[in-house]
PDB file of C-alpha atoms and ligand atoms in Angstrom:
ATOM      1  CA  UNK V   1       3.504 -15.700  33.759  1.00 39.00           C
ATOM      2  CA  UNK V   2      -0.224 -15.458  34.597  1.00 40.00           C
ATOM      3  CA  UNK V   3      -2.500 -15.059  31.559  1.00 43.00           C
ATOM      4  CA  UNK V   4      -3.857 -11.708  32.789  1.00 43.00           C
ATOM      5  CA  UNK V   5      -0.403 -10.071  32.878  1.00 49.00           C
ATOM      6  CA  UNK V   6       0.412 -11.411  29.405  1.00 46.00           C
ATOM      7  CA  UNK V   7      -2.746  -9.894  27.985  1.00 58.00           C
ATOM      8  CA  UNK V   8      -2.057  -6.506  29.563  1.00 87.00           C
ATOM      9  CA  UNK V   9       1.477  -6.365  28.188  1.00 92.00           C
ATOM     10  CA  UNK V  10       0.229  -7.213  24.707  1.00 97.00           C
ATOM     11  CA  UNK V  11      -2.467  -4.510  24.633  1.00 97.00           C
ATOM     12  CA  UNK V  12      -1.653  -1.092  23.169  1.00 98.00           C
ATOM     13  CA  UNK V  13      -4.548   0.862  24.658  1.00 97.00           C
ATOM     14  CA  UNK V  14      -3.948   4.609  24.759  1.00 96.00           C
ATOM     15  CA  UNK V  15      -0.967   4.363  22.405  1.00 98.00           C
ATOM     16  CA  UNK V  16      -0.531   6.199  19.133  1.00 98.00           C
ATOM     17  CA  UNK V  17       1.124   4.345  16.235  1.00 98.00           C
ATOM     18  CA  UNK V  18       2.340   5.968  13.011  1.00 98.00           C
ATOM     19  CA  UNK V  19       2.747   3.476  10.149  1.00 98.00           C
ATOM     20  CA  UNK V  20       4.205   4.286   6.746  1.00 98.00           C
ATOM     21  CA  UNK V  21       3.274   2.156   3.743  1.00 98.00           C
ATOM     22  CA  UNK V  22      -0.074   1.434   5.412  1.00 98.00           C
ATOM     23  CA  UNK V  23      -2.250   1.573   2.276  1.00 98.00           C
ATOM     24  CA  UNK V  24      -1.791  -2.120   1.481  1.00 98.00           C
ATOM     25  CA  UNK V  25       0.320  -5.198   2.188  1.00 98.00           C
ATOM     26  CA  UNK V  26       2.286  -5.574   5.403  1.00 98.00           C
ATOM     27  CA  UNK V  27       1.726  -1.960   6.519  1.00 98.00           C
ATOM     28  CA  UNK V  28      -2.040  -2.185   6.192  1.00 98.00           C
ATOM     29  CA  UNK V  29      -2.117  -5.526   8.027  1.00 98.00           C
ATOM     30  CA  UNK V  30       0.049  -4.007  10.786  1.00 98.00           C
ATOM     31  CA  UNK V  31      -2.235  -0.977  11.077  1.00 98.00           C
ATOM     32  CA  UNK V  32      -5.262  -3.269  11.380  1.00 98.00           C
ATOM     33  CA  UNK V  33      -3.476  -5.424  13.965  1.00 98.00           C
ATOM     34  CA  UNK V  34      -2.296  -2.518  16.135  1.00 98.00           C
ATOM     35  CA  UNK V  35      -5.754  -0.920  15.993  1.00 98.00           C
ATOM     36  CA  UNK V  36      -7.371  -4.240  17.038  1.00 98.00           C
ATOM     37  CA  UNK V  37      -5.298  -4.277  20.227  1.00 98.00           C
ATOM     38  CA  UNK V  38      -6.181  -0.716  21.161  1.00 98.00           C
ATOM     39  CA  UNK V  39      -3.770   1.669  19.404  1.00 98.00           C
ATOM     40  CA  UNK V  40      -4.881   4.761  17.533  1.00 98.00           C
ATOM     41  CA  UNK V  41      -3.194   4.513  14.122  1.00 98.00           C
ATOM     42  CA  UNK V  42      -1.974   7.190  11.712  1.00 98.00           C
ATOM     43  CA  UNK V  43      -1.593   5.676   8.232  1.00 98.00           C
ATOM     44  CA  UNK V  44       0.793   7.112   5.632  1.00 98.00           C
ATOM     45  CA  UNK V  45       1.206   6.267   1.936  1.00 98.00           C
ATOM     46  CA  UNK V  46       1.105   8.021  -1.442  1.00 98.00           C
ATOM     47  CA  UNK V  47      -2.172   6.665  -2.875  1.00 98.00           C
ATOM     48  CA  UNK V  48      -5.097   8.497  -1.337  1.00 98.00           C
ATOM     49  CA  UNK V  49      -7.742   5.950  -2.338  1.00 98.00           C
ATOM     50  CA  UNK V  50      -5.990   2.899  -0.846  1.00 98.00           C
ATOM     51  CA  UNK V  51      -5.162   4.857   2.285  1.00 98.00           C
ATOM     52  CA  UNK V  52      -8.742   6.003   2.836  1.00 98.00           C
ATOM     53  CA  UNK V  53     -10.052   2.475   2.247  1.00 98.00           C
ATOM     54  CA  UNK V  54      -7.569   1.098   4.792  1.00 98.00           C
ATOM     55  CA  UNK V  55      -8.513   3.720   7.404  1.00 98.00           C
ATOM     56  CA  UNK V  56     -12.223   3.202   6.747  1.00 98.00           C
ATOM     57  CA  UNK V  57     -11.899  -0.593   7.178  1.00 98.00           C
ATOM     58  CA  UNK V  58     -10.234  -0.073  10.574  1.00 98.00           C
ATOM     59  CA  UNK V  59     -12.913   2.381  11.678  1.00 98.00           C
ATOM     60  CA  UNK V  60     -15.627  -0.039  10.541  1.00 98.00           C
ATOM     61  CA  UNK V  61     -14.157  -2.564  13.025  1.00 97.00           C
ATOM     62  CA  UNK V  62     -14.339   0.006  15.839  1.00 97.00           C
ATOM     63  CA  UNK V  63     -10.698   1.121  15.605  1.00 98.00           C
ATOM     64  CA  UNK V  64      -9.321   4.655  15.418  1.00 98.00           C
ATOM     65  CA  UNK V  65      -7.466   5.468  12.199  1.00 98.00           C
ATOM     66  CA  UNK V  66      -6.431   8.609  10.348  1.00 98.00           C
ATOM     67  CA  UNK V  67      -5.014   8.639   6.789  1.00 98.00           C
ATOM     68  CA  UNK V  68      -2.170  10.947   5.675  1.00 98.00           C
ATOM     69  CA  UNK V  69      -1.155  11.233   2.028  1.00 98.00           C
ATOM     70  CA  UNK V  70       2.626  11.251   2.321  1.00 98.00           C
ATOM     71  CA  UNK V  71       5.582  10.383   0.124  1.00 98.00           C
ATOM     72  CA  UNK V  72       8.171   9.444   2.748  1.00 98.00           C
ATOM     73  CA  UNK V  73      10.994  10.448   0.392  1.00 98.00           C
ATOM     74  CA  UNK V  74       9.742  14.046   0.677  1.00 98.00           C
ATOM     75  CA  UNK V  75      10.812  15.724   3.919  1.00 98.00           C
ATOM     76  CA  UNK V  76       8.089  18.366   3.670  1.00 98.00           C
ATOM     77  CA  UNK V  77       5.341  15.675   3.460  1.00 98.00           C
ATOM     78  CA  UNK V  78       6.631  13.853   6.529  1.00 98.00           C
ATOM     79  CA  UNK V  79       7.224  17.056   8.488  1.00 98.00           C
ATOM     80  CA  UNK V  80       3.667  18.218   7.778  1.00 98.00           C
ATOM     81  CA  UNK V  81       2.206  14.892   8.890  1.00 98.00           C
ATOM     82  CA  UNK V  82       4.246  14.951  12.106  1.00 98.00           C
ATOM     83  CA  UNK V  83       3.126  18.456  12.896  1.00 98.00           C
ATOM     84  CA  UNK V  84      -0.516  17.536  12.404  1.00 98.00           C
ATOM     85  CA  UNK V  85      -0.205  14.314  14.470  1.00 97.00           C
ATOM     86  CA  UNK V  86       1.696  16.065  17.279  1.00 96.00           C
ATOM     87  CA  UNK V  87      -0.817  18.908  17.372  1.00 96.00           C
ATOM     88  CA  UNK V  88      -3.777  16.510  17.654  1.00 96.00           C
ATOM     89  CA  UNK V  89      -2.348  13.716  19.814  1.00 96.00           C
ATOM     90  CA  UNK V  90       1.177  14.530  21.060  1.00 97.00           C
ATOM     91  CA  UNK V  91       4.230  12.282  20.694  1.00 98.00           C
ATOM     92  CA  UNK V  92       3.606   8.869  19.098  1.00 98.00           C
ATOM     93  CA  UNK V  93       4.424   5.739  21.102  1.00 98.00           C
ATOM     94  CA  UNK V  94       5.168   3.601  18.040  1.00 98.00           C
ATOM     95  CA  UNK V  95       6.579   4.634  14.651  1.00 98.00           C
ATOM     96  CA  UNK V  96       6.682   1.921  11.991  1.00 99.00           C
ATOM     97  CA  UNK V  97       8.892   2.786   9.004  1.00 98.00           C
ATOM     98  CA  UNK V  98       7.506   0.222   6.598  1.00 98.00           C
ATOM     99  CA  UNK V  99       7.090   2.047   3.258  1.00 98.00           C
ATOM    100  CA  UNK V 100       9.291   0.433   0.659  1.00 98.00           C
ATOM    101  CA  UNK V 101       9.752  -0.034  -3.074  1.00 98.00           C
ATOM    102  CA  UNK V 102      11.589  -2.798  -4.952  1.00 98.00           C
ATOM    103  CA  UNK V 103      12.082  -0.936  -8.252  1.00 98.00           C
ATOM    104  CA  UNK V 104      14.223  -0.402 -10.252  1.00 98.00           C
ATOM    105  CA  UNK V 105      15.022  -4.060 -10.992  1.00 98.00           C
ATOM    106  CA  UNK V 106      17.707  -5.074 -13.492  1.00 98.00           C
ATOM    107  CA  UNK V 107      21.499  -5.156 -13.872  1.00 98.00           C
ATOM    108  CA  UNK V 108      22.938  -2.113 -12.063  1.00 98.00           C
ATOM    109  CA  UNK V 109      24.664  -0.816 -15.195  1.00 98.00           C
ATOM    110  CA  UNK V 110      21.324  -0.549 -17.035  1.00 98.00           C
ATOM    111  CA  UNK V 111      19.236   1.266 -14.409  1.00 98.00           C
ATOM    112  CA  UNK V 112      18.024   4.852 -14.573  1.00 98.00           C
ATOM    113  CA  UNK V 113      19.982   6.891 -11.994  1.00 98.00           C
ATOM    114  CA  UNK V 114      16.813   8.756 -10.969  1.00 98.00           C
ATOM    115  CA  UNK V 115      14.976   5.480 -10.254  1.00 98.00           C
ATOM    116  CA  UNK V 116      17.950   4.122  -8.293  1.00 98.00           C
ATOM    117  CA  UNK V 117      18.160   7.288  -6.188  1.00 98.00           C
ATOM    118  CA  UNK V 118      14.387   7.216  -5.560  1.00 98.00           C
ATOM    119  CA  UNK V 119      14.609   3.661  -4.172  1.00 98.00           C
ATOM    120  CA  UNK V 120      17.134   4.817  -1.583  1.00 98.00           C
ATOM    121  CA  UNK V 121      15.114   7.968  -0.927  1.00 98.00           C
ATOM    122  CA  UNK V 122      12.092   5.831   0.021  1.00 98.00           C
ATOM    123  CA  UNK V 123      13.726   2.838   1.717  1.00 98.00           C
ATOM    124  CA  UNK V 124      16.458   4.621   3.680  1.00 98.00           C
ATOM    125  CA  UNK V 125      15.920   8.381   3.678  1.00 98.00           C
ATOM    126  CA  UNK V 126      12.187   7.790   4.256  1.00 98.00           C
ATOM    127  CA  UNK V 127      13.053   6.035   7.540  1.00 98.00           C
ATOM    128  CA  UNK V 128      15.357   8.906   8.512  1.00 99.00           C
ATOM    129  CA  UNK V 129      12.574  11.407   7.736  1.00 99.00           C
ATOM    130  CA  UNK V 130      10.262   9.606  10.184  1.00 98.00           C
ATOM    131  CA  UNK V 131      12.917   9.692  12.886  1.00 98.00           C
ATOM    132  CA  UNK V 132      13.710  13.350  12.184  1.00 98.00           C
ATOM    133  CA  UNK V 133      10.028  14.327  12.275  1.00 98.00           C
ATOM    134  CA  UNK V 134       8.751  12.222  15.204  1.00 98.00           C
ATOM    135  CA  UNK V 135      11.996  11.589  17.120  1.00 98.00           C
ATOM    136  CA  UNK V 136      12.280  14.923  18.965  1.00 97.00           C
ATOM    137  CA  UNK V 137       8.869  14.583  20.655  1.00 97.00           C
ATOM    138  CA  UNK V 138       9.540  10.919  21.507  1.00 98.00           C
ATOM    139  CA  UNK V 139      12.959  11.719  22.988  1.00 98.00           C
ATOM    140  CA  UNK V 140      11.376  14.535  24.980  1.00 97.00           C
ATOM    141  CA  UNK V 141       8.623  12.190  26.194  1.00 97.00           C
ATOM    142  CA  UNK V 142      11.355   9.684  27.099  1.00 96.00           C
ATOM    143  CA  UNK V 143       9.534   6.688  25.602  1.00 97.00           C
ATOM    144  CA  UNK V 144       8.624   5.086  22.316  1.00 98.00           C
ATOM    145  CA  UNK V 145       9.484   2.390  19.803  1.00 98.00           C
ATOM    146  CA  UNK V 146      10.793   2.703  16.249  1.00 98.00           C
ATOM    147  CA  UNK V 147      10.193  -0.361  14.065  1.00 98.00           C
ATOM    148  CA  UNK V 148      11.671  -0.622  10.569  1.00 98.00           C
ATOM    149  CA  UNK V 149      10.645  -3.165   7.950  1.00 98.00           C
ATOM    150  CA  UNK V 150      13.859  -4.303   6.323  1.00 98.00           C
ATOM    151  CA  UNK V 151      14.531  -7.492   4.348  1.00 98.00           C
ATOM    152  CA  UNK V 152      16.811 -10.503   4.171  1.00 97.00           C
ATOM    153  CA  UNK V 153      18.037  -8.752   0.990  1.00 98.00           C
ATOM    154  CA  UNK V 154      20.014  -6.496   3.349  1.00 98.00           C
ATOM    155  CA  UNK V 155      22.315  -9.435   4.048  1.00 97.00           C
ATOM    156  CA  UNK V 156      22.508 -11.276   0.705  1.00 96.00           C
ATOM    157  CA  UNK V 157      23.212 -10.007  -2.800  1.00 97.00           C
ATOM    158  CA  UNK V 158      20.289 -10.639  -5.153  1.00 98.00           C
ATOM    159  CA  UNK V 159      21.084 -10.047  -8.847  1.00 98.00           C
ATOM    160  CA  UNK V 160      18.762  -7.358 -10.210  1.00 98.00           C
ATOM    161  CA  UNK V 161      18.091  -5.792  -6.818  1.00 98.00           C
ATOM    162  CA  UNK V 162      21.168  -3.546  -6.413  1.00 98.00           C
ATOM    163  CA  UNK V 163      19.131  -0.565  -5.224  1.00 98.00           C
ATOM    164  CA  UNK V 164      16.897  -2.607  -2.916  1.00 98.00           C
ATOM    165  CA  UNK V 165      19.779  -4.595  -1.360  1.00 98.00           C
ATOM    166  CA  UNK V 166      21.892  -1.463  -0.866  1.00 98.00           C
ATOM    167  CA  UNK V 167      18.917   0.414   0.585  1.00 98.00           C
ATOM    168  CA  UNK V 168      17.890  -2.312   3.037  1.00 98.00           C
ATOM    169  CA  UNK V 169      21.514  -2.813   4.169  1.00 98.00           C
ATOM    170  CA  UNK V 170      21.661   0.959   4.721  1.00 98.00           C
ATOM    171  CA  UNK V 171      18.382   0.858   6.620  1.00 98.00           C
ATOM    172  CA  UNK V 172      19.730  -1.832   8.973  1.00 98.00           C
ATOM    173  CA  UNK V 173      22.820   0.169   9.855  1.00 98.00           C
ATOM    174  CA  UNK V 174      20.801   3.385  10.143  1.00 98.00           C
ATOM    175  CA  UNK V 175      18.579   1.618  12.715  1.00 98.00           C
ATOM    176  CA  UNK V 176      21.566   0.188  14.612  1.00 98.00           C
ATOM    177  CA  UNK V 177      23.186   3.619  14.695  1.00 98.00           C
ATOM    178  CA  UNK V 178      19.964   5.193  15.916  1.00 98.00           C
ATOM    179  CA  UNK V 179      19.790   2.606  18.716  1.00 97.00           C
ATOM    180  CA  UNK V 180      23.359   3.477  19.670  1.00 97.00           C
ATOM    181  CA  UNK V 181      22.592   7.202  19.698  1.00 97.00           C
ATOM    182  CA  UNK V 182      19.495   6.733  21.867  1.00 97.00           C
ATOM    183  CA  UNK V 183      21.188   4.400  24.342  1.00 94.00           C
ATOM    184  CA  UNK V 184      22.565   7.188  26.552  1.00 93.00           C
ATOM    185  CA  UNK V 185      20.176  10.039  25.694  1.00 94.00           C
ATOM    186  CA  UNK V 186      16.842   8.207  25.896  1.00 95.00           C
ATOM    187  CA  UNK V 187      17.434   4.638  27.143  1.00 94.00           C
ATOM    188  CA  UNK V 188      13.700   3.854  27.286  1.00 96.00           C
ATOM    189  CA  UNK V 189      13.300   4.325  23.530  1.00 98.00           C
ATOM    190  CA  UNK V 190      13.696   1.131  21.518  1.00 98.00           C
ATOM    191  CA  UNK V 191      14.648   0.522  17.898  1.00 98.00           C
ATOM    192  CA  UNK V 192      13.641  -2.662  16.082  1.00 98.00           C
ATOM    193  CA  UNK V 193      14.294  -4.038  12.616  1.00 98.00           C
ATOM    194  CA  UNK V 194      12.253  -6.875  11.147  1.00 98.00           C
ATOM    195  CA  UNK V 195      12.780  -9.239   8.241  1.00 98.00           C
ATOM    196  CA  UNK V 196       9.273 -10.340   7.245  1.00 98.00           C
ATOM    197  CA  UNK V 197      10.200 -13.263   4.951  1.00 96.00           C
ATOM    198  CA  UNK V 198       8.583 -13.702   1.537  1.00 97.00           C
ATOM    199  CA  UNK V 199       5.126 -12.183   1.967  1.00 98.00           C
ATOM    200  CA  UNK V 200       2.060 -12.345  -0.258  1.00 98.00           C
ATOM    201  CA  UNK V 201       1.726  -8.661  -1.260  1.00 98.00           C
ATOM    202  CA  UNK V 202       1.705  -6.430  -4.349  1.00 98.00           C
ATOM    203  CA  UNK V 203       5.505  -6.201  -4.072  1.00 98.00           C
ATOM    204  CA  UNK V 204       5.833  -9.973  -4.578  1.00 98.00           C
ATOM    205  CA  UNK V 205       3.464  -9.790  -7.542  1.00 98.00           C
ATOM    206  CA  UNK V 206       5.736  -7.168  -9.138  1.00 98.00           C
ATOM    207  CA  UNK V 207       8.743  -9.421  -8.473  1.00 98.00           C
ATOM    208  CA  UNK V 208       7.039 -12.417 -10.141  1.00 98.00           C
ATOM    209  CA  UNK V 209       6.214 -10.326 -13.216  1.00 98.00           C
ATOM    210  CA  UNK V 210       9.810  -9.167 -13.817  1.00 98.00           C
ATOM    211  CA  UNK V 211      11.411 -10.583 -16.995  1.00 98.00           C
ATOM    212  CA  UNK V 212      14.257 -13.057 -16.260  1.00 98.00           C
ATOM    213  CA  UNK V 213      16.826 -10.898 -18.055  1.00 98.00           C
ATOM    214  CA  UNK V 214      16.211  -8.231 -15.380  1.00 98.00           C
ATOM    215  CA  UNK V 215      15.697 -10.674 -12.471  1.00 98.00           C
ATOM    216  CA  UNK V 216      17.403 -14.066 -12.948  1.00 98.00           C
ATOM    217  CA  UNK V 217      15.714 -15.678  -9.880  1.00 97.00           C
ATOM    218  CA  UNK V 218      12.194 -14.910 -11.093  1.00 98.00           C
ATOM    219  CA  UNK V 219      11.206 -18.600 -11.534  1.00 98.00           C
ATOM    220  CA  UNK V 220      12.033 -19.319  -7.881  1.00 97.00           C
ATOM    221  CA  UNK V 221       9.657 -16.557  -6.774  1.00 97.00           C
ATOM    222  CA  UNK V 222       6.980 -17.720  -9.213  1.00 97.00           C
ATOM    223  CA  UNK V 223       7.311 -21.208  -7.671  1.00 97.00           C
ATOM    224  CA  UNK V 224       6.811 -19.856  -4.109  1.00 96.00           C
ATOM    225  CA  UNK V 225       3.507 -18.432  -5.298  1.00 97.00           C
ATOM    226  CA  UNK V 226       2.507 -21.522  -7.274  1.00 97.00           C
ATOM    227  CA  UNK V 227       3.221 -23.756  -4.254  1.00 96.00           C
ATOM    228  CA  UNK V 228       1.323 -21.447  -1.873  1.00 95.00           C
ATOM    229  CA  UNK V 229       4.245 -20.955   0.501  1.00 94.00           C
ATOM    230  CA  UNK V 230       4.223 -17.142   0.743  1.00 97.00           C
ATOM    231  CA  UNK V 231       3.622 -15.749   4.214  1.00 97.00           C
ATOM    232  CA  UNK V 232       0.265 -14.045   4.686  1.00 98.00           C
ATOM    233  CA  UNK V 233       0.668 -10.360   5.637  1.00 98.00           C
ATOM    234  CA  UNK V 234      -0.910 -10.919   9.053  1.00 98.00           C
ATOM    235  CA  UNK V 235       2.225 -12.834  10.140  1.00 98.00           C
ATOM    236  CA  UNK V 236       4.708  -9.912   9.777  1.00 98.00           C
ATOM    237  CA  UNK V 237       1.908  -7.709  11.163  1.00 98.00           C
ATOM    238  CA  UNK V 238       1.933  -9.870  14.302  1.00 98.00           C
ATOM    239  CA  UNK V 239       5.720  -9.497  14.477  1.00 98.00           C
ATOM    240  CA  UNK V 240       5.328  -5.707  14.303  1.00 98.00           C
ATOM    241  CA  UNK V 241       2.758  -5.933  17.120  1.00 98.00           C
ATOM    242  CA  UNK V 242       5.129  -8.082  19.214  1.00 98.00           C
ATOM    243  CA  UNK V 243       8.024  -5.661  18.607  1.00 98.00           C
ATOM    244  CA  UNK V 244       5.821  -2.785  19.788  1.00 98.00           C
ATOM    245  CA  UNK V 245       5.290  -4.514  23.157  1.00 98.00           C
ATOM    246  CA  UNK V 246       7.737  -4.804  26.063  1.00 97.00           C
ATOM    247  CA  UNK V 247       7.993  -8.564  25.295  1.00 98.00           C
ATOM    248  CA  UNK V 248      10.484  -7.756  22.525  1.00 97.00           C
ATOM    249  CA  UNK V 249      12.854  -5.622  24.618  1.00 96.00           C
ATOM    250  CA  UNK V 250      15.726  -8.096  24.049  1.00 95.00           C
ATOM    251  CA  UNK V 251      15.541  -7.365  20.331  1.00 96.00           C
ATOM    252  CA  UNK V 252      16.280  -3.643  20.811  1.00 96.00           C
ATOM    253  CA  UNK V 253      18.966  -2.668  18.284  1.00 94.00           C
ATOM    254  CA  UNK V 254      19.035  -5.984  16.401  1.00 93.00           C
ATOM    255  CA  UNK V 255      17.151  -7.766  13.670  1.00 97.00           C
ATOM    256  CA  UNK V 256      14.092  -9.909  14.407  1.00 98.00           C
ATOM    257  CA  UNK V 257      13.458 -12.264  11.480  1.00 98.00           C
ATOM    258  CA  UNK V 258      10.239 -14.216  10.982  1.00 97.00           C
ATOM    259  CA  UNK V 259      12.383 -16.970   9.485  1.00 95.00           C
ATOM    260  CA  UNK V 260      14.017 -17.424  12.890  1.00 96.00           C
ATOM    261  CA  UNK V 261      12.216 -19.923  15.159  1.00 96.00           C
ATOM    262  CA  UNK V 262      13.803 -18.111  18.131  1.00 97.00           C
ATOM    263  CA  UNK V 263      11.584 -15.152  17.176  1.00 97.00           C
ATOM    264  CA  UNK V 264       8.463 -17.078  16.109  1.00 98.00           C
ATOM    265  CA  UNK V 265       8.270 -19.129  19.334  1.00 97.00           C
ATOM    266  CA  UNK V 266       8.178 -16.289  21.933  1.00 97.00           C
ATOM    267  CA  UNK V 267       6.009 -14.206  19.590  1.00 97.00           C
ATOM    268  CA  UNK V 268       3.381 -16.966  19.553  1.00 98.00           C
ATOM    269  CA  UNK V 269       3.637 -17.645  23.295  1.00 97.00           C
ATOM    270  CA  UNK V 270       3.578 -13.970  24.355  1.00 97.00           C
ATOM    271  CA  UNK V 271       0.707 -12.960  22.084  1.00 97.00           C
ATOM    272  CA  UNK V 272      -1.272 -16.188  22.429  1.00 96.00           C
ATOM    273  CA  UNK V 273      -1.058 -16.943  18.704  1.00 97.00           C
ATOM    274  CA  UNK V 274      -0.396 -20.220  16.866  1.00 95.00           C
ATOM    275  CA  UNK V 275       3.253 -20.864  15.968  1.00 95.00           C
ATOM    276  CA  UNK V 276       3.788 -19.571  12.413  1.00 95.00           C
ATOM    277  CA  UNK V 277       5.130 -22.177   9.990  1.00 92.00           C
ATOM    278  CA  UNK V 278       8.644 -22.180   8.646  1.00 89.00           C
ATOM    279  CA  UNK V 279       8.654 -20.723   5.085  1.00 83.00           C
ATOM    280  CA  UNK V 280      11.196 -20.107   2.289  1.00 73.00           C
ATOM    281  CA  UNK V 281      13.497 -17.144   2.846  1.00 68.00           C
TER     282      UNK V 281
HETATM  283  P1  LIG M 301       3.480  -3.308  -0.976  1.00 50.99           P
HETATM  284  O1  LIG M 301       2.313  -4.205  -0.934  1.00 50.99           O
HETATM  285  O2  LIG M 301       4.000  -2.842  -2.270  1.00 50.99           O
HETATM  286  O3  LIG M 301       3.141  -2.060  -0.046  1.00 50.99           O
HETATM  287  C1  LIG M 301       4.048  -0.990   0.094  1.00 50.99           C
HETATM  288  C2  LIG M 301       3.374   0.133   0.820  1.00 50.99           C
HETATM  289  O4  LIG M 301       4.300   1.223   0.881  1.00 50.99           O
HETATM  290  C3  LIG M 301       2.151   0.661   0.084  1.00 50.99           C
HETATM  291  O5  LIG M 301       1.173   1.098   1.002  1.00 50.99           O
HETATM  292  C4  LIG M 301       2.715   1.834  -0.699  1.00 50.99           C
HETATM  293  O6  LIG M 301       1.672   2.736  -0.991  1.00 50.99           O
HETATM  294  C5  LIG M 301       3.716   2.381   0.323  1.00 50.99           C
HETATM  295  N1  LIG M 301       4.752   3.226  -0.254  1.00 50.99           N
HETATM  296  C6  LIG M 301       5.600   2.936  -1.273  1.00 50.99           C
HETATM  297  N2  LIG M 301       6.383   3.987  -1.534  1.00 50.99           N
HETATM  298  C7  LIG M 301       6.024   4.959  -0.664  1.00 50.99           C
HETATM  299  C8  LIG M 301       6.458   6.279  -0.463  1.00 50.99           C
HETATM  300  N3  LIG M 301       7.410   6.831  -1.212  1.00 50.99           N
HETATM  301  N4  LIG M 301       5.877   6.998   0.522  1.00 50.99           N
HETATM  302  C9  LIG M 301       4.891   6.474   1.276  1.00 50.99           C
HETATM  303  N5  LIG M 301       4.431   5.238   1.118  1.00 50.99           N
HETATM  304  C10 LIG M 301       4.992   4.481   0.153  1.00 50.99           C
HETATM  305  O7  LIG M 301       4.732  -3.968  -0.260  1.00 50.99           O
HETATM  306  P2  LIG M 301       4.886  -4.879   1.062  1.00 50.99           P
HETATM  307  O8  LIG M 301       5.318  -6.206   0.621  1.00 50.99           O
HETATM  308  O9  LIG M 301       3.729  -4.710   1.961  1.00 50.99           O
HETATM  309  O10 LIG M 301       6.170  -4.169   1.675  1.00 50.99           O
HETATM  310  C11 LIG M 301       6.191  -3.485   2.913  1.00 50.99           C
HETATM  311  C12 LIG M 301       7.624  -3.460   3.403  1.00 50.99           C
HETATM  312  O11 LIG M 301       8.074  -4.808   3.595  1.00 50.99           O
HETATM  313  C13 LIG M 301       8.602  -2.820   2.423  1.00 50.99           C
HETATM  314  O12 LIG M 301       9.540  -2.046   3.125  1.00 50.99           O
HETATM  315  C14 LIG M 301       9.282  -4.028   1.796  1.00 50.99           C
HETATM  316  O13 LIG M 301      10.565  -3.700   1.319  1.00 50.99           O
HETATM  317  C15 LIG M 301       9.329  -4.987   2.960  1.00 50.99           C
HETATM  318  N6  LIG M 301       9.492  -6.393   2.595  1.00 50.99           N
HETATM  319  C16 LIG M 301       8.526  -7.033   1.874  1.00 50.99           C
HETATM  320  C17 LIG M 301       8.716  -8.373   1.563  1.00 50.99           C
HETATM  321  C18 LIG M 301       7.698  -9.168   0.785  1.00 50.99           C
HETATM  322  O14 LIG M 301       7.944 -10.334   0.461  1.00 50.99           O
HETATM  323  N7  LIG M 301       6.533  -8.609   0.467  1.00 50.99           N
HETATM  324  C19 LIG M 301       9.878  -9.059   1.970  1.00 50.99           C
HETATM  325  C20 LIG M 301      10.826  -8.362   2.697  1.00 50.99           C
HETATM  326  C21 LIG M 301      10.624  -7.041   3.007  1.00 50.99           C
HETATM  327  P3  LIG M 301       1.738   3.821  -2.185  1.00 50.99           P
HETATM  328  O15 LIG M 301       2.285   3.120  -3.382  1.00 50.99           O
HETATM  329  O16 LIG M 301       0.314   4.256  -2.302  1.00 50.99           O
HETATM  330  O17 LIG M 301       2.621   4.908  -1.673  1.00 50.99           O
END
């Protein structure tokens, strides 16, 4: 493929991207990445200060960014954001459901039911809220991409993470079901799920600080950090960028994992990036 065509397909000029969990970590890196390649970005998270700093940093680089203080577990918050975004800019082209929480961590029989329910309300219901709020305008426009940040924990039990594992497994099947529902009604809309690997963010710091009686594998995660093998957030951000482009069409309705060389290779070639290293998963 000639270089010029590759560049055009990778650019997101004129597109509007909504990203939840964009105040820090993977979501912030994704917002910065999408803005760098031309998208206008709407950033959502709960902490106003972090959100404003993230939006300001993007604007300082010449990007277009708007912060929205939103708790994705709260339908009214998400609905209000969608109304404001739609009113100003119309239907988004890209919606990234990335907001997530790991807590509560500990044996299932010891956890506070309210905390457990909140984890699912953020990780799963939060993704549904985005689809419910932005989906109608995207279906009507007949185009768009949903991208959900899931986790390898969706596929493997991890002692201490009952809420997180259950939530991410639920998120995966929610996304697959959504893809199935859109297939006939709006075949140009795509749904993607990514597994980012073990990424150097505040969430990993929380994991490392958990006492072993609540999280038996804590030493393993402390060792990842000590040995410097965590993925930098710009790597999953690049995966989110790739998934937002037509290059990733084959991954519609199925998981794209950064641990999979079959994902990392075309990502690097299509976007003109170095091949990301293999890391622990
Ligand atoms: P992070 O650094 O803790 O960032 C999480 C982001 O989500 C923050 O901006 C946070 O901001 C926001 N958020 C949390 N709860 C929210 C809510 N109820 N409503 C709106 N925003 C909310 O974590 P991260 O590592 O970047 O994680 C991003 C995603 O990647 C999550 O879905 C996580 O499960 C997934 N993931 C991470 C790893 C990893 O190793 N880091 C591995 C696999 C999957 P506020 O607190 O201000 O709301």
